[in-house]
Coordinates of C-alpha atoms and ligand atoms in Angstrom, one line a residue:
X1 CA 1.2 -18.9 6.3
X2 CA 3.0 -18.2 3.0
X3 CA 6.7 -17.9 2.8
X4 CA 7.9 -14.3 2.5
X5 CA 9.9 -14.2 -0.8
X6 CA 10.7 -10.6 -0.7
X7 CA 14.2 -9.5 0.6
X8 CA 13.3 -6.5 2.7
X9 CA 16.8 -5.5 3.5
X10 CA 17.6 -5.4 -0.2
X11 CA 14.4 -3.7 -1.3
X12 CA 14.8 -1.1 1.4
X13 CA 18.3 -0.3 0.3
X14 CA 17.3 0.0 -3.3
X15 CA 14.3 2.3 -2.5
X16 CA 16.5 4.5 -0.3
X17 CA 19.2 4.8 -3.0
X18 CA 16.6 5.6 -5.7
X19 CA 14.7 8.2 -3.7
X20 CA 17.5 9.9 -1.9
X21 CA 16.8 13.7 -1.7
X22 CA 13.5 13.4 -3.6
X23 CA 10.6 15.4 -2.1
X24 CA 8.0 15.1 -4.9
X25 CA 5.2 12.9 -3.5
X26 CA 4.2 11.4 -6.9
X27 CA 7.8 10.6 -7.8
X28 CA 8.3 8.9 -4.5
X29 CA 5.0 7.0 -4.7
X30 CA 5.7 5.8 -8.3
X31 CA 9.2 4.6 -7.4
X32 CA 8.1 2.7 -4.2
X33 CA 5.2 1.2 -6.1
X34 CA 7.4 0.0 -9.0
X35 CA 10.1 -1.5 -6.8
X36 CA 7.7 -3.3 -4.5
X37 CA 5.3 -4.5 -7.2
X38 CA 8.1 -6.3 -9.1
X39 CA 9.7 -7.7 -6.0
X40 CA 7.3 -10.5 -5.2
X41 CA 4.9 -12.7 -7.3
X42 CA 2.3 -12.4 -4.5
X43 CA 1.7 -8.8 -5.4
X44 CA -0.9 -8.5 -8.2
X45 CA -2.0 -4.9 -7.6
X46 CA 0.3 -2.4 -5.8
X47 CA -0.2 1.3 -5.3
X48 CA -1.4 4.3 -3.5
X49 CA -4.7 5.9 -2.8
X50 CA -3.9 9.6 -2.0
X51 CA -5.7 11.7 0.6
X52 CA -7.1 14.5 -1.5
X53 CA -9.2 16.1 1.3
X54 CA -12.9 16.0 2.1
X55 CA -12.4 12.5 3.5
X56 CA -11.7 11.2 0.0
X57 CA -9.0 9.0 -1.5
X58 CA -8.0 9.1 -5.2
X59 CA -6.1 6.4 -7.0
X60 CA -2.5 6.4 -8.1
X61 CA 0.3 5.9 -8.8
X62 CA -0.2 2.1 -9.1
X63 CA 0.8 -1.0 -11.0
X64 CA -1.6 -3.7 -12.0
X65 CA -5.1 -3.7 -13.5
X66 CA -7.4 -0.7 -13.2
X67 CA -8.9 0.2 -9.8
X68 CA -11.7 2.4 -8.5
X69 CA -10.7 6.1 -9.0
X70 CA -12.2 7.4 -5.8
X71 CA -12.8 5.8 -2.3
X72 CA -14.5 7.6 0.6
X73 CA -12.9 7.4 4.0
X74 CA -14.5 4.5 5.9
X75 CA -15.4 2.5 2.7
X76 CA -13.6 -0.7 1.7
X77 CA -10.3 -1.8 3.1
X78 CA -8.5 1.3 1.9
X79 CA -11.2 3.7 3.3
X80 CA -11.1 1.9 6.7
X81 CA -7.3 2.2 6.8
X82 CA -7.5 6.0 6.0
X83 CA -10.3 6.5 8.6
X84 CA -8.7 4.6 11.4
X85 CA -5.0 5.2 10.6
X86 CA -4.5 1.5 11.2
X87 CA -2.9 -1.1 8.9
X88 CA -5.4 -3.6 7.5
X89 CA -4.2 -7.1 6.9
X90 CA -7.1 -9.0 5.3
X91 CA -6.7 -12.7 4.6
X92 CA -10.0 -13.1 2.9
X93 CA -11.5 -10.1 1.2
X94 CA -14.9 -11.8 1.0
X95 CA -15.1 -11.8 4.8
X96 CA -14.3 -8.1 5.0
X97 CA -17.6 -6.1 5.3
X98 CA -17.8 -3.5 2.6
X99 CA -14.8 -4.7 0.6
X100 CA -14.6 -2.9 -2.8
X101 CA -14.0 -5.5 -5.5
X102 CA -12.1 -3.7 -8.2
X103 CA -10.8 -7.0 -9.5
X104 CA -12.7 -10.2 -8.8
X105 CA -9.4 -12.1 -8.8
X106 CA -8.3 -10.3 -5.5
X107 CA -8.4 -12.6 -2.5
X108 CA -6.3 -10.9 0.1
X109 CA -5.0 -7.4 0.8
X110 CA -2.5 -5.4 2.9
X111 CA -3.3 -1.7 3.3
X112 CA -1.0 0.6 5.3
X113 CA -1.5 4.3 6.2
X114 CA 1.2 6.6 4.9
X115 CA 2.2 9.7 6.9
X116 CA 4.4 12.6 6.1
X117 CA 5.9 15.2 8.4
X118 CA 3.7 16.3 11.3
X119 CA 1.5 13.2 11.1
X120 CA 0.0 14.4 7.8
X121 CA -2.0 11.5 6.3
X122 CA -0.6 11.4 2.7
X123 CA -2.7 8.4 1.8
X124 CA -2.7 4.6 2.0
X125 CA -0.5 2.0 0.3
X126 CA -2.6 -0.9 -1.0
X127 CA -1.2 -4.3 -2.1
X128 CA -3.7 -6.9 -3.4
X129 CA -3.0 -10.5 -4.1
X130 CA -4.8 -13.1 -6.1
X131 CA -3.7 -15.7 -3.5
X132 CA -5.6 -16.2 -0.2
X133 CA -3.9 -15.0 3.0
X134 CA -0.9 -13.9 1.0
X135 CA 0.4 -11.4 3.6
X136 CA 2.2 -11.8 6.9
X137 CA 2.8 -9.5 9.9
X138 CA 6.4 -9.3 8.7
X139 CA 5.1 -7.8 5.4
X140 CA 3.0 -5.3 7.3
X141 CA 5.9 -4.3 9.6
X142 CA 8.6 -4.1 6.9
X143 CA 6.4 -2.2 4.4
X144 CA 5.5 0.3 7.1
X145 CA 9.2 0.9 7.8
X146 CA 9.9 1.4 4.0
X147 CA 7.0 3.9 3.7
X148 CA 8.0 5.7 6.9
X149 CA 11.6 6.1 5.6
X150 CA 10.4 7.4 2.2
X151 CA 7.8 9.9 3.3
X152 CA 8.6 11.0 6.9
X153 CA 10.2 14.3 5.9
X154 CA 7.8 15.5 3.2
Ligands
SME201 N1 -9.6 -3.4 -2.6 C1 -9.7 -2.1 -2.2 C2 -10.1 -1.2 -3.4 C3 -9.0 -0.8 -4.3 S1 -8.5 -1.9 -5.3 O1 -8.8 -3.2 -5.2 C4 -7.4 -1.5 -6.3 C5 -10.5 -1.8 -1.0 O2 -11.5 -2.5 -0.7 O3 -10.2 -0.8 -0.4

């Protein structure tokens, strides 16, 4: 199990301070993505796939190399997360049936559903790592909390 380098108390405070009062989804997503992506060397691709309706996710905002523009619900790790509403912690992407390999360097992933007010599924937050089994249950729990705080009222 890798050590968690990210200081969640600190990052959470920074994101809260930066996003206070902001209700624009893209502005919030861009800020969360930027702060988290640069907070830990384990994170090689960090960003959102937005729920655009018709059971479809569309990319962005994100940091890292390019990703697939569109993912149907149920496909790949992000699509399964959107379909089930359940966090996906994948230690080995090659062992995940239907994984979408946007970057061949990706070895593990953490994908978390993002909800706004009234349980509206805004999209999913995807972090990919070039290291195997890079993510922990602590990462999943703390990231979910950050996302909930940032998006719960919009
Ligand atoms: N790995 C994701 C696809 C998106 S990217 O890698 C940026 C998946 O299987 O859902």
